[in-house]
mmCIF file of C-alpha atoms and ligand atoms in Angstrom:
data_model
loop_
_atom_site.group_PDB
_atom_site.id
_atom_site.type_symbol
_atom_site.label_atom_id
_atom_site.label_comp_id
_atom_site.label_asym_id
_atom_site.label_seq_id
_atom_site.Cartn_x
_atom_site.Cartn_y
_atom_site.Cartn_z
ATOM 1 C CA UNK A 1 -5.835 -11.729 41.326
ATOM 2 C CA UNK A 2 -3.629 -14.265 39.496
ATOM 3 C CA UNK A 3 -3.933 -14.893 35.732
ATOM 4 C CA UNK A 4 -5.502 -18.271 36.495
ATOM 5 C CA UNK A 5 -8.116 -16.709 38.801
ATOM 6 C CA UNK A 6 -8.899 -14.014 36.247
ATOM 7 C CA UNK A 7 -9.386 -16.545 33.436
ATOM 8 C CA UNK A 8 -11.424 -18.761 35.767
ATOM 9 C CA UNK A 9 -13.671 -15.889 36.831
ATOM 10 C CA UNK A 10 -14.331 -15.056 33.184
ATOM 11 C CA UNK A 11 -13.286 -11.462 33.871
ATOM 12 C CA UNK A 12 -11.907 -11.027 30.407
ATOM 13 C CA UNK A 13 -12.136 -7.870 28.414
ATOM 14 C CA UNK A 14 -12.902 -8.256 24.725
ATOM 15 C CA UNK A 15 -13.519 -6.035 21.728
ATOM 16 C CA UNK A 16 -16.974 -5.336 23.202
ATOM 17 C CA UNK A 17 -15.261 -3.485 26.042
ATOM 18 C CA UNK A 18 -13.050 -1.407 23.771
ATOM 19 C CA UNK A 19 -14.118 2.139 23.211
ATOM 20 C CA UNK A 20 -16.835 2.842 20.659
ATOM 21 C CA UNK A 21 -15.496 6.355 20.150
ATOM 22 C CA UNK A 22 -13.210 5.870 17.173
ATOM 23 C CA UNK A 23 -10.792 8.709 16.552
ATOM 24 C CA UNK A 24 -8.756 9.473 13.450
ATOM 25 C CA UNK A 25 -5.680 9.722 15.634
ATOM 26 C CA UNK A 26 -2.655 7.624 14.706
ATOM 27 C CA UNK A 27 0.138 6.681 17.087
ATOM 28 C CA UNK A 28 3.264 5.727 15.143
ATOM 29 C CA UNK A 29 5.553 2.929 16.337
ATOM 30 C CA UNK A 30 9.162 3.785 17.173
ATOM 31 C CA UNK A 31 11.791 2.733 14.576
ATOM 32 C CA UNK A 32 13.529 0.353 16.999
ATOM 33 C CA UNK A 33 10.491 -0.870 18.932
ATOM 34 C CA UNK A 34 9.052 -4.368 19.017
ATOM 35 C CA UNK A 35 5.571 -5.078 20.367
ATOM 36 C CA UNK A 36 5.342 -8.584 21.833
ATOM 37 C CA UNK A 37 2.401 -10.613 23.120
ATOM 38 C CA UNK A 38 1.607 -14.231 23.840
ATOM 39 C CA UNK A 39 -1.757 -15.962 24.057
ATOM 40 C CA UNK A 40 -3.151 -19.325 25.112
ATOM 41 C CA UNK A 41 -4.519 -21.661 22.420
ATOM 42 C CA UNK A 42 -7.814 -19.724 22.284
ATOM 43 C CA UNK A 43 -6.278 -16.269 21.795
ATOM 44 C CA UNK A 44 -6.537 -15.021 25.386
ATOM 45 C CA UNK A 45 -3.546 -12.862 26.273
ATOM 46 C CA UNK A 46 -1.000 -14.349 28.694
ATOM 47 C CA UNK A 47 1.935 -11.939 28.191
ATOM 48 C CA UNK A 48 2.512 -8.417 26.916
ATOM 49 C CA UNK A 49 5.716 -6.367 26.861
ATOM 50 C CA UNK A 50 6.027 -2.750 27.935
ATOM 51 C CA UNK A 51 5.781 -1.364 24.385
ATOM 52 C CA UNK A 52 2.458 -3.196 23.872
ATOM 53 C CA UNK A 53 1.061 -1.453 26.960
ATOM 54 C CA UNK A 54 2.430 1.932 25.788
ATOM 55 C CA UNK A 55 0.934 1.576 22.303
ATOM 56 C CA UNK A 56 -2.482 0.064 23.131
ATOM 57 C CA UNK A 57 -3.178 2.227 26.166
ATOM 58 C CA UNK A 58 -4.678 -0.598 28.248
ATOM 59 C CA UNK A 59 -2.864 -1.501 31.472
ATOM 60 C CA UNK A 60 -1.000 -4.792 31.732
ATOM 61 C CA UNK A 61 -3.589 -5.975 34.277
ATOM 62 C CA UNK A 62 -6.423 -5.208 31.831
ATOM 63 C CA UNK A 63 -4.654 -6.958 28.955
ATOM 64 C CA UNK A 64 -3.649 -10.201 30.689
ATOM 65 C CA UNK A 65 -6.564 -12.607 30.378
ATOM 66 C CA UNK A 66 -8.363 -10.441 27.789
ATOM 67 C CA UNK A 67 -9.163 -11.804 24.341
ATOM 68 C CA UNK A 68 -6.617 -10.535 21.809
ATOM 69 C CA UNK A 69 -9.523 -9.017 19.879
ATOM 70 C CA UNK A 70 -9.580 -6.270 22.543
ATOM 71 C CA UNK A 71 -7.396 -4.302 20.077
ATOM 72 C CA UNK A 72 -9.292 -5.347 16.938
ATOM 73 C CA UNK A 73 -10.011 -2.299 14.785
ATOM 74 C CA UNK A 74 -13.281 -2.266 12.782
ATOM 75 C CA UNK A 75 -11.336 -1.148 9.674
ATOM 76 C CA UNK A 76 -9.661 -4.579 9.586
ATOM 77 C CA UNK A 77 -11.385 -7.118 7.299
ATOM 78 C CA UNK A 78 -12.444 -10.421 8.861
ATOM 79 C CA UNK A 79 -10.645 -12.314 6.102
ATOM 80 C CA UNK A 80 -7.296 -11.098 7.535
ATOM 81 C CA UNK A 81 -7.963 -12.864 10.825
ATOM 82 C CA UNK A 82 -9.238 -15.979 9.057
ATOM 83 C CA UNK A 83 -5.848 -16.126 7.304
ATOM 84 C CA UNK A 84 -4.104 -15.592 10.670
ATOM 85 C CA UNK A 85 -5.910 -18.466 12.390
ATOM 86 C CA UNK A 86 -5.806 -20.856 9.385
ATOM 87 C CA UNK A 87 -2.028 -20.429 9.222
ATOM 88 C CA UNK A 88 -1.041 -20.406 12.885
ATOM 89 C CA UNK A 89 -3.344 -23.268 13.922
ATOM 90 C CA UNK A 90 -1.619 -25.405 11.269
ATOM 91 C CA UNK A 91 1.841 -24.333 12.563
ATOM 92 C CA UNK A 92 2.570 -21.974 9.682
ATOM 93 C CA UNK A 93 3.756 -18.416 10.199
ATOM 94 C CA UNK A 94 1.633 -15.329 9.556
ATOM 95 C CA UNK A 95 3.077 -12.018 8.352
ATOM 96 C CA UNK A 96 0.768 -9.074 7.813
ATOM 97 C CA UNK A 97 -0.043 -5.421 8.271
ATOM 98 C CA UNK A 98 -2.626 -4.812 10.968
ATOM 99 C CA UNK A 99 -4.424 -1.652 12.074
ATOM 100 C CA UNK A 100 -4.990 -1.921 15.822
ATOM 101 C CA UNK A 101 -7.382 -0.075 18.122
ATOM 102 C CA UNK A 102 -6.118 1.852 21.130
ATOM 103 C CA UNK A 103 -8.125 2.128 24.324
ATOM 104 C CA UNK A 104 -8.807 5.817 23.609
ATOM 105 C CA UNK A 105 -10.276 5.059 20.155
ATOM 106 C CA UNK A 106 -7.130 5.986 18.223
ATOM 107 C CA UNK A 107 -5.133 3.486 16.201
ATOM 108 C CA UNK A 108 -1.656 2.219 15.368
ATOM 109 C CA UNK A 109 -0.392 0.181 12.417
ATOM 110 C CA UNK A 110 2.003 -2.732 12.805
ATOM 111 C CA UNK A 111 3.742 -5.337 10.681
ATOM 112 C CA UNK A 112 2.894 -8.470 12.645
ATOM 113 C CA UNK A 113 4.514 -11.882 12.778
ATOM 114 C CA UNK A 114 2.454 -14.553 14.552
ATOM 115 C CA UNK A 115 3.466 -18.145 15.184
ATOM 116 C CA UNK A 116 2.454 -21.184 17.245
ATOM 117 C CA UNK A 117 4.337 -22.243 20.387
ATOM 118 C CA UNK A 118 4.786 -26.023 20.438
ATOM 119 C CA UNK A 119 5.732 -28.429 23.213
ATOM 120 C CA UNK A 120 8.289 -31.223 22.721
ATOM 121 C CA UNK A 121 5.633 -33.434 21.125
ATOM 122 C CA UNK A 122 4.584 -30.767 18.638
ATOM 123 C CA UNK A 123 1.321 -29.922 20.416
ATOM 124 C CA UNK A 124 0.304 -26.266 20.146
ATOM 125 C CA UNK A 125 0.398 -24.745 23.638
ATOM 126 C CA UNK A 126 -0.179 -21.095 22.698
ATOM 127 C CA UNK A 127 0.834 -18.396 20.246
ATOM 128 C CA UNK A 128 3.401 -15.581 20.129
ATOM 129 C CA UNK A 129 3.412 -12.381 18.123
ATOM 130 C CA UNK A 130 6.114 -9.799 17.413
ATOM 131 C CA UNK A 131 5.377 -6.542 15.598
ATOM 132 C CA UNK A 132 7.557 -3.840 14.151
ATOM 133 C CA UNK A 133 6.999 -0.507 12.494
ATOM 134 C CA UNK A 134 5.376 -0.903 9.055
ATOM 135 C CA UNK A 135 6.451 1.104 6.013
ATOM 136 C CA UNK A 136 4.309 4.149 5.178
ATOM 137 C CA UNK A 137 3.924 2.773 1.651
ATOM 138 C CA UNK A 138 2.313 -0.387 3.061
ATOM 139 C CA UNK A 139 -0.204 1.608 5.092
ATOM 140 C CA UNK A 140 -1.066 3.852 2.139
ATOM 141 C CA UNK A 141 -1.435 0.918 -0.255
ATOM 142 C CA UNK A 142 -3.443 -1.272 2.086
ATOM 143 C CA UNK A 143 -5.874 1.293 3.530
ATOM 144 C CA UNK A 144 -8.111 1.333 0.392
ATOM 145 C CA UNK A 145 -7.692 -2.428 -0.122
ATOM 146 C CA UNK A 146 -8.793 -3.214 3.447
ATOM 147 C CA UNK A 147 -11.720 -0.795 3.046
ATOM 148 C CA UNK A 148 -12.861 -2.598 -0.114
ATOM 149 C CA UNK A 149 -12.578 -5.942 1.704
ATOM 150 C CA UNK A 150 -14.631 -4.649 4.674
ATOM 151 C CA UNK A 151 -17.278 -3.320 2.246
ATOM 152 C CA UNK A 152 -17.366 -6.665 0.438
ATOM 153 C CA UNK A 153 -17.904 -8.391 3.795
ATOM 154 C CA UNK A 154 -20.807 -6.072 4.625
ATOM 155 C CA UNK A 155 -22.635 -7.022 1.437
ATOM 156 C CA UNK A 156 -21.481 -10.562 0.696
ATOM 157 C CA UNK A 157 -19.784 -11.933 3.805
ATOM 158 C CA UNK A 158 -16.336 -13.461 3.991
ATOM 159 C CA UNK A 159 -16.764 -15.433 0.763
ATOM 160 C CA UNK A 160 -17.055 -12.074 -1.060
ATOM 161 C CA UNK A 161 -13.933 -10.648 0.567
ATOM 162 C CA UNK A 162 -12.014 -13.859 -0.144
ATOM 163 C CA UNK A 163 -12.934 -13.608 -3.848
ATOM 164 C CA UNK A 164 -11.985 -9.921 -3.888
ATOM 165 C CA UNK A 165 -8.641 -10.647 -2.207
ATOM 166 C CA UNK A 166 -7.933 -13.357 -4.764
ATOM 167 C CA UNK A 167 -8.708 -10.929 -7.579
ATOM 168 C CA UNK A 168 -6.634 -8.122 -6.014
ATOM 169 C CA UNK A 169 -3.636 -10.444 -5.660
ATOM 170 C CA UNK A 170 -4.197 -12.042 -9.065
ATOM 171 C CA UNK A 171 -4.120 -15.360 -7.183
ATOM 172 C CA UNK A 172 -5.741 -18.786 -7.233
ATOM 173 C CA UNK A 173 -6.993 -20.886 -4.282
ATOM 174 C CA UNK A 174 -3.680 -22.720 -4.433
ATOM 175 C CA UNK A 175 -1.242 -19.785 -4.441
ATOM 176 C CA UNK A 176 -3.163 -17.115 -2.523
ATOM 177 C CA UNK A 177 -0.939 -17.279 0.595
ATOM 178 C CA UNK A 178 2.226 -17.182 -1.512
ATOM 179 C CA UNK A 179 0.924 -14.121 -3.403
ATOM 180 C CA UNK A 180 -0.226 -12.500 -0.186
ATOM 181 C CA UNK A 181 3.217 -12.964 1.422
ATOM 182 C CA UNK A 182 4.885 -11.570 -1.704
ATOM 183 C CA UNK A 183 2.764 -8.420 -1.410
ATOM 184 C CA UNK A 184 3.553 -8.056 2.301
ATOM 185 C CA UNK A 185 7.320 -8.336 1.812
ATOM 186 C CA UNK A 186 7.342 -6.047 -1.234
ATOM 187 C CA UNK A 187 5.341 -3.402 0.616
ATOM 188 C CA UNK A 188 7.685 -3.480 3.596
ATOM 189 C CA UNK A 189 10.719 -3.030 1.292
ATOM 190 C CA UNK A 190 9.118 0.272 0.316
HETATM 191 C C1 LIG B 201 -0.561 -14.224 19.272
HETATM 192 C C2 LIG B 201 -1.725 -13.510 18.615
HETATM 193 C C3 LIG B 201 -1.637 -12.155 18.355
HETATM 194 C C4 LIG B 201 -2.704 -11.463 17.779
HETATM 195 N N1 LIG B 201 -2.565 -10.124 17.572
HETATM 196 C C5 LIG B 201 -3.620 -9.415 17.109
HETATM 197 C C6 LIG B 201 -3.534 -8.006 16.964
HETATM 198 O O1 LIG B 201 -2.489 -7.381 17.219
HETATM 199 N N2 LIG B 201 -4.642 -7.342 16.532
HETATM 200 C C7 LIG B 201 -5.806 -7.982 16.245
HETATM 201 O O2 LIG B 201 -6.792 -7.310 15.875
HETATM 202 N N3 LIG B 201 -5.900 -9.333 16.336
HETATM 203 C C8 LIG B 201 -4.842 -10.051 16.766
HETATM 204 N N4 LIG B 201 -4.947 -11.415 16.876
HETATM 205 C C9 LIG B 201 -6.161 -12.079 16.353
HETATM 206 C C10 LIG B 201 -7.281 -12.103 17.372
HETATM 207 O O3 LIG B 201 -7.152 -13.305 18.115
HETATM 208 C C11 LIG B 201 -8.670 -12.115 16.675
HETATM 209 O O4 LIG B 201 -8.757 -13.205 15.777
HETATM 210 C C12 LIG B 201 -8.967 -10.835 15.887
HETATM 211 O O5 LIG B 201 -8.761 -9.699 16.685
HETATM 212 C C13 LIG B 201 -10.398 -10.809 15.329
HETATM 213 O O6 LIG B 201 -11.285 -10.944 16.363
HETATM 214 P P1 LIG B 201 -12.787 -11.376 16.145
HETATM 215 O O7 LIG B 201 -12.789 -12.562 15.229
HETATM 216 O O8 LIG B 201 -13.318 -11.693 17.514
HETATM 217 O O9 LIG B 201 -13.463 -10.187 15.530
HETATM 218 C C14 LIG B 201 -3.899 -12.144 17.432
HETATM 219 C C15 LIG B 201 -3.981 -13.528 17.682
HETATM 220 C C16 LIG B 201 -2.913 -14.208 18.255
HETATM 221 C C17 LIG B 201 -3.029 -15.683 18.518
#
């Protein structure tokens, strides 16, 4: 089946197909590895590299055509992905630490860079992401922060987690992305 036929047939895996059996089992990225994927404008995967397949545990055939949320981990707050889509759909770059779900229920952390692919006229034709190994300090610092954001979302929705993120970063509506990026780069420095 070609990618086009798969997308046409709607045979796309999504986070609903990912395992429900979460395991506290971390797979750590290699020091020199890069995980690469590309999506169409709606976030359906069109390309993955070999390291992506190795880390996520899904086959290339399963991943191509699937929604990128197939590797969404429930420990990730929704507000993180709102920031992703707000930035990339307005042609700005996203940098951030993401906990991803493996097919077997385990997880792996990445430092992700996501950006829009544009044609010659500046129309967005898809998105590309590169990820590298995150610092241990970033994972340790962000685990409780992400948990607090997820808890805030359970009780008060995304507005509550947005307010909490603003407070955590000591930010305003105007400088929240700047402050967020500062935190990301400082955490990666270690
Ligand atoms: C190029 C690209 C790469 C992405 N990479 C990831 C990723 O590694 N992990 C992830 O959970 N979401 C990733 N996303 C975001 C997903 O599209 C989605 O917004 C997220 O998983 C939350 O899904 P949900 O809103 O359906 O719960 C990526 C999106 C794009 C466009």
